[in-house]
Amino acid sequence: CGLSGALNTLLILALWAVWRRSGHPLVWIIGLGSLLKIVAETVAGQALLTQAAWASVPLAHLAGWMGGCTLLLLYRSHSVRPC
């Protein structure tokens, strides 16, 4: 339906928020697992965990994942830090 890229962006942002609160290593495992899934989908040329009536676009998932990382980098680079 075209929302998978945006959902991957939100996943990265949510994982970052959870990491800041908990520091739990499972957050990194989930993030790495999502990236490995996207790489596998890109290599396979199709979604691995879902079946839909429309074609999957794995590069949209990767773009969303990278977009989330980019937003975090921008946020962190513009954060106000105490003197």
N, CA, C and O atoms as a DFTB+ gen file, in Angstrom:
332 C
 N C O
     1  1       0.815      -1.199       0.000
     2  2       0.000       0.000       0.000
     3  2       0.855       1.257       0.000
     4  3       0.316       2.364      -0.009
     5  1       2.165       1.114       0.010
     6  2       3.045       2.261      -0.080
     7  2       3.459       2.881       1.232
     8  3       4.119       3.920       1.240
     9  1       3.093       2.276       2.333
    10  2       3.462       2.841       3.632
    11  2       4.671       2.170       4.262
    12  3       5.125       2.595       5.325
    13  1       5.197       1.138       3.633
    14  2       6.268       0.361       4.262
    15  2       7.535       1.171       4.481
    16  3       8.229       0.967       5.477
    17  1       7.850       2.081       3.574
    18  2       9.024       2.928       3.779
    19  2       8.860       3.805       5.007
    20  3       9.767       3.916       5.832
    21  1       7.688       4.428       5.121
    22  2       7.405       5.280       6.282
    23  2       7.397       4.463       7.575
    24  3       7.855       4.942       8.613
    25  1       6.889       3.252       7.517
    26  2       6.870       2.399       8.710
    27  2       8.286       2.039       9.157
    28  3       8.553       1.944      10.355
    29  1       9.185       1.840       8.209
    30  2      10.572       1.549       8.572
    31  2      11.241       2.773       9.186
    32  3      12.080       2.638      10.077
    33  1      10.878       3.966       8.717
    34  2      11.384       5.191       9.344
    35  2      10.914       5.260      10.789
    36  3      11.703       5.531      11.694
    37  1       9.627       5.014      11.000
    38  2       9.074       5.053      12.360
    39  2       9.693       3.986      13.252
    40  3       9.893       4.214      14.445
    41  1      10.001       2.814      12.679
    42  2      10.642       1.759      13.455
    43  2      11.973       2.240      14.015
    44  3      12.258       2.046      15.197
    45  1      12.788       2.868      13.173
    46  2      14.092       3.353      13.627
    47  2      13.928       4.400      14.714
    48  3      14.637       4.365      15.720
    49  1      13.007       5.326      14.526
    50  2      12.785       6.370      15.528
    51  2      12.277       5.783      16.842
    52  3      12.685       6.221      17.918
    53  1      11.393       4.797      16.757
    54  2      10.870       4.157      17.972
    55  2      11.970       3.369      18.682
    56  3      12.069       3.406      19.909
    57  1      12.792       2.660      17.916
    58  2      13.886       1.910      18.530
    59  2      14.853       2.844      19.244
    60  3      15.347       2.521      20.324
    61  1      15.123       3.993      18.650
    62  2      16.012       4.960      19.280
    63  2      15.414       5.464      20.592
    64  3      16.118       5.594      21.593
    65  1      14.117       5.745      20.579
    66  2      13.449       6.229      21.789
    67  2      13.503       5.175      22.897
    68  3      13.748       5.498      24.059
    69  1      13.274       3.926      22.532
    70  2      13.340       2.841      23.530
    71  2      14.768       2.687      24.036
    72  3      14.984       2.480      25.230
    73  1      15.733       2.786      23.145
    74  2      17.145       2.649      23.543
    75  2      17.522       3.744      24.540
    76  3      18.219       3.478      25.520
    77  1      17.067       4.967      24.296
    78  2      17.394       6.065      25.210
    79  2      16.815       5.830      26.599
    80  3      17.417       6.213      27.603
    81  1      15.661       5.208      26.653
    82  2      15.024       4.972      27.956
    83  2      15.566       3.749      28.669
    84  3      15.760       3.765      29.885
    85  1      15.812       2.687      27.913
    86  2      16.165       1.426      28.569
    87  2      17.623       1.037      28.416
    88  3      18.203       0.447      29.328
    89  1      18.221       1.355      27.286
    90  2      19.593       0.919      27.021
    91  2      19.706      -0.586      26.828
    92  3      20.806      -1.137      26.874
    93  1      18.589      -1.248      26.614
    94  2      18.575      -2.707      26.501
    95  2      19.182      -3.154      25.165
    96  3      18.843      -2.592      24.123
    97  1      20.066      -4.146      25.177
    98  2      20.706      -4.598      23.935
    99  2      19.739      -5.221      22.925
   100  3      20.073      -5.325      21.745
   101  1      18.563      -5.632      23.362
   102  2      17.582      -6.198      22.442
   103  2      17.171      -5.179      21.374
   104  3      16.792      -5.552      20.263
   105  1      17.248      -3.902      21.718
   106  2      16.913      -2.851      20.760
   107  2      17.846      -2.931      19.556
   108  3      17.393      -2.833      18.416
   109  1      19.135      -3.106      19.797
   110  2      20.120      -3.226      18.710
   111  2      19.875      -4.481      17.891
   112  3      20.024      -4.466      16.669
   113  1      19.503      -5.558      18.549
   114  2      19.234      -6.820      17.850
   115  2      18.038      -6.664      16.913
   116  3      18.067      -7.138      15.777
   117  1      17.000      -6.005      17.386
   118  2      15.817      -5.778      16.552
   119  2      16.169      -4.879      15.362
   120  3      15.744      -5.146      14.238
   121  1      16.932      -3.831      15.602
   122  2      17.340      -2.941      14.522
   123  2      18.178      -3.656      13.476
   124  3      17.957      -3.497      12.275
   125  1      19.142      -4.445      13.938
   126  2      19.976      -5.210      13.011
   127  2      19.145      -6.249      12.270
   128  3      19.344      -6.462      11.074
   129  1      18.214      -6.900      12.969
   130  2      17.339      -7.884      12.333
   131  2      16.486      -7.259      11.242
   132  3      16.273      -7.861      10.189
   133  1      15.999      -6.050      11.497
   134  2      15.190      -5.387      10.472
   135  2      16.037      -5.029       9.255
   136  3      15.567      -5.128       8.122
   137  1      17.274      -4.616       9.480
   138  2      18.155      -4.313       8.355
   139  2      18.495      -5.574       7.563
   140  3      18.506      -5.547       6.333
   141  1      18.772      -6.677       8.257
   142  2      19.061      -7.940       7.570
   143  2      17.859      -8.419       6.766
   144  3      18.019      -8.962       5.672
   145  1      16.658      -8.222       7.299
   146  2      15.438      -8.579       6.560
   147  2      15.333      -7.767       5.280
   148  3      14.991      -8.305       4.227
   149  1      15.624      -6.480       5.366
   150  2      15.560      -5.618       4.191
   151  2      16.596      -6.039       3.153
   152  3      16.302      -6.065       1.958
   153  1      17.794      -6.365       3.598
   154  2      18.835      -6.829       2.666
   155  2      18.397      -8.125       1.998
   156  3      18.555      -8.279       0.787
   157  1      17.852      -9.052       2.765
   158  2      17.380     -10.322       2.190
   159  2      16.248     -10.083       1.192
   160  3      16.199     -10.730       0.146
   161  1      15.341      -9.160       1.507
   162  2      14.254      -8.832       0.584
   163  2      14.796      -8.228      -0.709
   164  3      14.306      -8.525      -1.799
   165  1      15.801      -7.388      -0.576
   166  2      16.394      -6.755      -1.753
   167  2      17.052      -7.797      -2.645
   168  3      16.912      -7.754      -3.867
   169  1      17.768      -8.729      -2.036
   170  2      18.415      -9.798      -2.803
   171  2      17.372     -10.700      -3.456
   172  3      17.516     -11.082      -4.617
   173  1      16.315     -11.041      -2.703
   174  2      15.267     -11.922      -3.217
   175  2      14.333     -11.202      -4.190
   176  3      13.684     -11.841      -5.019
   177  1      14.267      -9.880      -4.088
   178  2      13.380      -9.120      -4.957
   179  2      11.916      -9.203      -4.570
   180  3      11.040      -8.893      -5.377
   181  1      11.645      -9.616      -3.348
   182  2      10.262      -9.720      -2.875
   183  2      10.227      -9.676      -1.360
   184  3      11.244      -9.872      -0.695
   185  1       9.040      -9.416      -0.821
   186  2       8.869      -9.402       0.632
   187  2       9.015     -10.819       1.173
   188  3       8.614     -11.781       0.519
   189  1       9.587     -10.946       2.361
   190  2       9.810     -12.271       2.944
   191  2       8.711     -12.710       3.899
   192  3       8.428     -13.903       4.015
   193  1       8.096     -11.766       4.576
   194  2       7.151     -12.127       5.636
   195  2       5.698     -11.851       5.303
   196  3       4.814     -12.170       6.099
   197  1       5.434     -11.270       4.155
   198  2       4.056     -10.944       3.791
   199  2       3.773     -11.333       2.346
   200  3       4.678     -11.453       1.520
   201  1       2.519     -11.520       2.077
   202  2       2.052     -11.748       0.709
   203  2       0.965     -10.726       0.438
   204  3       0.000     -10.631       1.196
   205  1       1.110      -9.965      -0.630
   206  2       0.119      -8.941      -0.958
   207  2      -0.254      -9.054      -2.423
   208  3       0.436      -9.702      -3.211
   209  1      -1.340      -8.422      -2.768
   210  2      -1.812      -8.453      -4.152
   211  2      -0.944      -7.588      -5.065
   212  3      -1.029      -7.700      -6.288
   213  1      -0.112      -6.727      -4.479
   214  2       0.755      -5.851      -5.260
   215  2       2.211      -6.262      -5.068
   216  3       2.553      -6.972      -4.123
   217  1       3.047      -5.807      -5.970
   218  2       4.471      -6.142      -5.905
   219  2       5.133      -5.427      -4.736
   220  3       4.807      -4.282      -4.422
   221  1       6.059      -6.118      -4.104
   222  2       6.829      -5.535      -3.019
   223  2       7.944      -4.666      -3.595
   224  3       8.463      -4.943      -4.676
   225  1       8.303      -3.623      -2.869
   226  2       9.391      -2.740      -3.287
   227  2      10.399      -2.661      -2.131
   228  3      10.367      -1.718      -1.342
   229  1      11.287      -3.650      -2.037
   230  2      12.230      -3.692      -0.915
   231  2      13.102      -2.450      -0.781
   232  3      13.496      -2.091       0.329
   233  1      13.410      -1.785      -1.898
   234  2      14.228      -0.579      -1.799
   235  2      13.495       0.545      -1.068
   236  3      14.136       1.423      -0.490
   237  1      12.165       0.530      -1.086
   238  2      11.396       1.506      -0.302
   239  2      11.592       1.242       1.185
   240  3      11.653       2.181       1.978
   241  1      11.691      -0.023       1.570
   242  2      11.953      -0.371       2.970
   243  2      13.322       0.160       3.383
   244  3      13.481       0.740       4.457
   245  1      14.311      -0.050       2.506
   246  2      15.662       0.425       2.788
   247  2      15.696       1.948       2.855
   248  3      16.351       2.517       3.727
   249  1      15.002       2.602       1.949
   250  2      14.953       4.069       1.964
   251  2      14.340       4.577       3.267
   252  3      14.819       5.557       3.836
   253  1      13.290       3.921       3.738
   254  2      12.677       4.308       4.997
   255  2      13.600       4.087       6.175
   256  3      13.672       4.921       7.076
   257  1      14.303       2.973       6.175
   258  2      15.251       2.655       7.250
   259  2      16.361       3.694       7.288
   260  3      16.719       4.202       8.350
   261  1      16.897       4.000       6.115
   262  2      17.970       4.992       6.028
   263  2      17.441       6.398       6.343
   264  3      18.154       7.222       6.916
   265  1      16.200       6.656       5.967
   266  2      15.590       7.938       6.310
   267  2      15.482       8.125       7.810
   268  3      15.728       9.216       8.323
   269  1      15.118       7.072       8.512
   270  2      15.056       7.134       9.972
   271  2      16.418       7.414      10.574
   272  3      16.542       8.225      11.491
   273  1      17.436       6.747      10.062
   274  2      18.805       6.989      10.547
   275  2      19.238       8.421      10.259
   276  3      19.884       9.055      11.093
   277  1      18.888       8.928       9.089
   278  2      19.235      10.301       8.722
   279  2      18.550      11.303       9.644
   280  3      19.174      12.266      10.090
   281  1      17.279      11.080       9.927
   282  2      16.565      11.968      10.843
   283  2      17.210      11.977      12.226
   284  3      17.318      13.030      12.855
   285  1      17.638      10.808      12.701
   286  2      18.305      10.747      13.999
   287  2      19.618      11.506      13.980
   288  3      19.933      12.226      14.927
   289  1      20.386      11.354      12.915
   290  2      21.652      12.080      12.812
   291  2      21.423      13.587      12.777
   292  3      22.151      14.342      13.420
   293  1      20.418      14.022      12.031
   294  2      20.096      15.450      11.984
   295  2      19.655      15.959      13.348
   296  3      20.063      17.039      13.776
   297  1      18.825      15.184      14.026
   298  2      18.347      15.572      15.352
   299  2      19.513      15.697      16.336
   300  3      19.620      16.667      17.087
   301  1      20.373      14.695      16.306
   302  2      21.492      14.695      17.249
   303  2      22.491      15.810      16.940
   304  3      23.110      16.354      17.854
   305  1      22.651      16.148      15.677
   306  2      23.618      17.193      15.331
   307  2      23.091      18.592      15.654
   308  3      23.877      19.534      15.763
   309  1      21.788      18.739      15.806
   310  2      21.195      20.027      16.110
   311  2      20.692      20.132      17.541
   312  3      20.057      21.123      17.900
   313  1      20.962      19.135      18.352
   314  2      20.516      19.164      19.741
   315  2      21.288      20.243      20.503
   316  3      22.476      20.462      20.267
   317  1      20.600      20.896      21.402
   318  2      21.240      21.894      22.234
   319  2      22.001      21.197      23.349
   320  3      21.440      20.380      24.080
   321  1      23.250      21.517      23.472
   322  2      24.074      20.903      24.501
   323  2      24.473      21.971      25.513
   324  3      24.786      23.100      25.135
   325  1      24.463      21.622      26.792
   326  2      24.852      22.620      27.811
   327  2      26.335      22.960      27.695
   328  3      27.145      22.128      27.287
   329  1      26.673      24.174      28.054
   330  2      28.076      24.639      27.980
   331  2      28.902      24.054      29.090
   332  3      30.097      24.333      29.183
